[in-house]
């Protein structure tokens, strides 16, 4: 059941293409193809969350076409075949193939991806050139599904037709030119783009030399299960983060200094051994790091075995493992990989909620991908809506700004004023002699000359030249900090896995990932093998959020609220997905009402399920309703129709009907 990997060397990075392993469902195969495509594409988390969700919708809709109870999300038809299992495999393959080709053919390594997709179709025994959409054959069913899904997502607000570009955003701060001394910020609370001499993404592709806010419009992309009330602009709005010179000024400064503290804890030569097993870590309250582990493993009824490592190794491993996933599939893709690993665990039982009938591999997979990728898609929308709304600064800017302006909190051994005495030969600030009166920080000293053979450790550096634990050619993602996408994506996926498996615990009560000694990318390390361990999906999600603070990418207020928002995204996605599984989306009651406007108009409103069809009927009595509006496919969660005051004569009654098709 483990996937086998076929290794090829591409222009930008090592490309991993999945090969069908015995027992894998076709849904798993196409999910792996999607992840392979992400790994060699430009790493845009929102775009790839959308791609994962769209492909999952197509696979679900193709599967549901052959089920009497399940309801497709976009495309709904009733298909038959003498061999349902074979027909489902074929329909799902055509649907997923068409979506993936459509989405990735224009990507930076599109030719490589399309060739791999074509090869996978041939490997499965299907023709990639078949575009037939008429008739009852499963290839036609899959192609019809793909056409419907592509059309539905074409106008979802992502601006796919124009390469996801957004021309409505402009940063308030001038770009920070990394090659010259820090020149300050116009507004220290707002995001500042970076300007590079040479920039590459975390998966090895050339990036813009001056950052533009990636996905600045993503908060307006059509979601799966999110809802916001009239007047709200952000889904699950966590509110204003601490502001320098404003609300919670002291917290802003403390949070910023804490990132320096985490940076100081990356030195393997200066940090103590800590227990990173579930015996000592995990079990935190949502949005916090207050957990102290678990008494016993519930699967074995025995205590967890201690796992002692240097904190400097742990922090560096954490920062790199969770950066974009170990194979650069971005956080949404990373959680797909984790979900696949969970299912591949020996003895795993495919029972929804841990009870009831054992599902076949294909049924489990299409349901899992539909729910988990609905959750990460919504997480991208919620997180990036918040990023655009609050436009919050990253640590690379806030740390430098506080140090340059002299308002960074001072702490002996961490943040100090450079003095005439401290720069004397043999003193701690000797190398900072020209900067008397400035603030020095004791922390990770930046990328070494040869990351393959050297590690930097801690140094006293000029505070306004601080760098996060990242490559010099990357430094920080090209979008605002608040809230953390990693925290949001990860908690959302953890919620779905918890609900779907019926337990928050990894199979056997323990999930793990080995990082061999010397395998880090940013510098030499870890000094010994490090095995990351988690009792629950929540613990893994919390570490994903924490990793970004070790890495200098986020402050704590980006992380905690991100976890809370992600929890809401995951829960709502799972709740909605189940309604498509059992067909109740067609029968659940929904509310319709009328509101009187100040000008005398009436506005008829009703709650909608996106993708369903709604028809408004009217009557001047209660016995003879006639349709006058629709059926119209819902693209938002609220439908409305304005009844002008000058057209209202006598009593009028209205009724709204929902159907699964026009």
XYZ file of C-alpha atoms in Angstrom, residues 119-408:
290
model
C 2.036 8.658 -18.849
C -0.149 7.937 -15.848
C -3.263 7.696 -18.026
C -1.452 5.233 -20.281
C -0.241 3.313 -17.247
C -3.861 2.956 -16.129
C -4.934 1.821 -19.615
C -6.799 4.978 -20.644
C -6.330 7.266 -23.626
C -5.372 10.840 -22.704
C -6.553 12.092 -26.100
C -10.165 11.005 -25.566
C -12.344 14.086 -25.042
C -15.702 12.384 -25.674
C -18.524 13.871 -23.588
C -21.548 12.171 -25.119
C -22.961 8.794 -24.218
C -22.974 6.608 -21.131
C -19.341 5.488 -21.171
C -17.282 6.253 -18.072
C -14.793 8.272 -20.139
C -17.669 10.535 -21.204
C -18.912 10.783 -17.630
C -15.453 11.818 -16.426
C -15.044 14.349 -19.212
C -18.472 15.847 -18.484
C -17.579 16.133 -14.816
C -14.333 17.919 -15.674
C -16.069 20.359 -18.013
C -18.647 21.227 -15.360
C -16.068 21.655 -12.623
C -13.748 23.795 -14.758
C -16.650 26.050 -15.723
C -17.900 26.385 -12.140
C -14.494 27.404 -10.774
C -13.665 29.714 -13.699
C -15.449 32.673 -12.100
C -14.806 31.968 -8.421
C -12.794 35.133 -7.790
C -9.333 33.577 -8.127
C -8.757 35.309 -11.482
C -7.310 32.138 -12.948
C -7.691 33.475 -16.491
C -5.201 36.255 -15.697
C -2.696 34.092 -13.825
C -4.293 34.899 -10.455
C -3.163 38.520 -10.669
C -4.548 41.195 -8.350
C -4.089 44.850 -9.299
C -6.036 46.248 -6.351
C -3.302 46.001 -3.707
C -0.324 48.310 -3.145
C 2.023 48.099 -0.130
C 2.225 51.112 2.173
C 5.939 50.492 2.809
C 8.724 50.789 0.295
C 10.541 47.531 -0.373
C 13.372 46.591 1.982
C 16.515 46.280 -0.145
C 18.355 43.430 1.534
C 21.742 44.332 0.056
C 21.900 47.773 1.716
C 21.493 48.976 5.315
C 17.925 48.955 6.614
C 16.155 52.225 5.793
C 13.114 51.873 8.026
C 9.368 51.623 7.425
C 6.625 54.174 6.867
C 4.265 52.061 8.970
C 5.856 49.455 11.238
C 2.555 47.594 11.622
C 2.165 46.917 7.916
C 3.743 44.446 5.532
C 6.950 45.385 3.761
C 8.013 43.672 0.528
C 11.619 42.561 0.124
C 13.995 43.351 -2.740
C 16.676 40.799 -3.663
C 19.727 40.676 -5.886
C 18.733 37.079 -6.597
C 15.652 35.262 -5.305
C 14.540 31.663 -5.460
C 11.525 29.877 -4.038
C 11.845 27.113 -1.474
C 11.547 24.520 -4.224
C 14.343 26.027 -6.302
C 12.541 28.222 -8.848
C 13.563 31.781 -9.651
C 11.298 34.333 -7.973
C 10.601 38.045 -8.407
C 13.426 40.304 -7.330
C 10.921 42.640 -5.660
C 8.117 40.848 -3.870
C 4.484 41.447 -4.703
C 1.775 40.358 -2.272
C 0.943 36.820 -3.398
C -2.795 36.146 -3.317
C -3.796 39.560 -1.994
C -7.316 39.036 -3.369
C -7.723 35.476 -2.101
C -10.126 36.417 0.672
C -12.769 36.957 -2.014
C -12.382 33.563 -3.692
C -15.532 31.452 -3.471
C -15.200 29.078 -0.483
C -16.554 25.612 0.200
C -18.169 25.855 3.632
C -17.309 29.330 4.941
C -19.998 31.843 5.807
C -19.850 35.480 6.819
C -22.643 37.789 7.844
C -23.619 40.822 5.826
C -21.083 43.576 6.327
C -18.271 41.237 7.338
C -15.167 41.306 5.157
C -13.117 38.512 6.757
C -14.232 34.953 7.470
C -13.826 34.092 11.179
C -12.221 37.495 11.757
C -9.737 37.194 14.680
C -9.568 40.961 15.127
C -6.735 43.451 15.137
C -3.298 42.094 16.137
C -1.038 44.056 18.547
C -0.029 47.431 17.134
C 3.259 49.265 17.614
C 2.383 52.665 19.016
C -1.238 51.634 19.412
C -3.374 48.929 20.969
C -1.127 46.399 22.774
C 2.102 48.240 22.004
C 3.952 46.337 24.737
C 2.733 43.000 23.359
C 3.952 43.947 19.882
C 7.446 44.540 21.243
C 7.457 41.420 23.416
C 6.246 39.215 20.561
C 8.952 40.614 18.305
C 11.707 39.987 20.841
C 10.400 36.449 21.354
C 11.213 35.661 17.719
C 14.823 36.646 18.466
C 14.697 34.345 21.487
C 13.574 31.428 19.296
C 16.373 32.310 16.875
C 18.877 32.089 19.745
C 17.558 28.604 20.514
C 18.715 27.258 17.131
C 22.344 26.780 18.145
C 23.008 23.070 18.817
C 26.164 23.934 20.757
C 24.420 26.210 23.251
C 21.054 24.607 23.857
C 20.081 21.927 26.350
C 18.614 18.503 25.686
C 14.831 18.546 25.652
C 12.252 15.784 25.462
C 10.333 16.153 22.175
C 8.209 13.017 22.644
C 4.483 13.123 23.434
C 5.576 12.316 26.956
C 6.510 15.996 27.329
C 5.105 17.878 24.319
C 1.644 18.282 22.876
C -1.898 18.270 24.239
C -2.132 22.059 24.096
C -5.297 24.087 24.387
C -6.426 25.373 20.987
C -4.413 28.436 20.012
C -1.721 27.982 22.691
C 1.458 26.066 23.479
C 0.425 25.249 27.055
C 0.535 21.451 26.704
C 2.904 19.221 28.654
C 2.257 15.935 26.897
C 0.317 12.785 27.728
C 0.424 10.319 30.590
C 0.091 7.245 28.369
C -0.319 6.222 24.758
C -4.015 5.263 24.539
C -3.263 2.589 21.949
C -0.712 0.768 24.078
C -1.714 1.913 27.595
C 1.999 2.501 28.182
C 3.848 5.781 28.680
C 5.470 7.397 25.676
C 9.221 6.827 25.475
C 11.299 9.967 26.010
C 12.994 11.382 22.924
C 15.866 13.626 24.018
C 17.480 15.957 21.474
C 19.221 19.317 21.522
C 16.738 22.159 21.215
C 18.970 23.706 18.558
C 18.534 20.590 16.430
C 14.821 20.384 17.183
C 14.162 24.007 16.234
C 16.100 23.799 12.984
C 14.477 20.501 12.007
C 11.038 21.890 12.821
C 11.625 25.016 10.752
C 12.768 23.077 7.690
C 10.408 20.084 7.862
C 7.270 22.205 7.957
C 8.531 25.016 5.687
C 6.696 23.811 2.582
C 6.586 20.131 3.374
C 9.622 17.849 3.033
C 9.120 17.675 -0.728
C 7.950 21.297 -1.256
C 4.315 20.441 -1.834
C 3.253 23.557 0.173
C 1.318 23.210 3.459
C -1.998 22.144 1.830
C -0.181 19.429 -0.094
C 1.842 18.424 2.961
C -1.357 17.606 4.831
C -2.558 15.527 1.880
C 0.691 13.582 2.168
C 0.151 13.150 5.911
C -3.415 11.957 5.322
C -2.132 9.414 2.797
C 0.456 8.150 5.263
C -2.218 7.736 7.940
C -4.325 5.549 5.660
C -1.275 3.501 4.641
C -0.533 2.554 8.255
C -0.761 -1.195 8.795
C -4.068 -2.141 10.383
C -5.793 1.158 9.624
C -9.560 0.685 9.435
C -11.452 2.822 6.930
C -14.496 3.548 9.089
C -15.935 7.052 9.089
C -15.848 8.323 12.625
C -14.200 5.060 13.637
C -17.535 3.228 13.544
C -19.869 1.618 11.046
C -19.020 -0.251 7.855
C -15.467 -0.510 6.560
C -15.235 1.473 3.337
C -13.381 0.406 0.242
C -10.153 2.230 -0.525
C -11.623 4.296 -3.334
C -14.684 5.424 -1.379
C -12.546 6.404 1.605
C -10.075 8.300 -0.536
C -12.570 10.355 -2.534
C -14.379 11.315 0.664
C -11.160 12.116 2.509
C -9.786 14.305 -0.285
C -13.111 16.084 -0.744
C -13.349 16.986 2.949
C -9.711 17.726 3.711
C -9.174 19.795 0.585
C -12.405 21.668 1.132
C -10.910 22.537 4.515
C -7.527 23.695 3.220
C -9.188 25.637 0.393
C -11.326 27.464 2.938
C -8.273 27.963 5.144
C -6.471 29.753 2.323
C -9.457 32.030 1.804
C -9.876 32.800 5.511
C -6.152 33.287 6.171
C -5.428 35.391 3.104
C -8.542 37.475 3.676
C -7.110 38.259 7.098
C -3.658 38.913 5.630
C -5.141 41.460 3.228
C -7.379 43.065 5.846
C -4.666 43.637 8.466
C -1.591 43.685 6.195
C 0.599 42.811 9.176
C 4.390 43.135 9.273
C 6.763 40.179 9.191
C 9.550 39.717 11.790
C 12.255 40.572 9.216
C 10.792 44.091 9.192
C 9.552 44.524 12.758
C 12.797 43.305 14.386
C 14.906 45.594 12.256
C 12.535 48.511 12.819
C 12.482 48.142 16.614
C 16.262 47.883 16.733
C 16.872 50.824 14.417
C 14.482 53.081 16.328
C 15.810 51.951 19.696
C 12.543 50.613 21.107
C 13.365 46.903 21.099
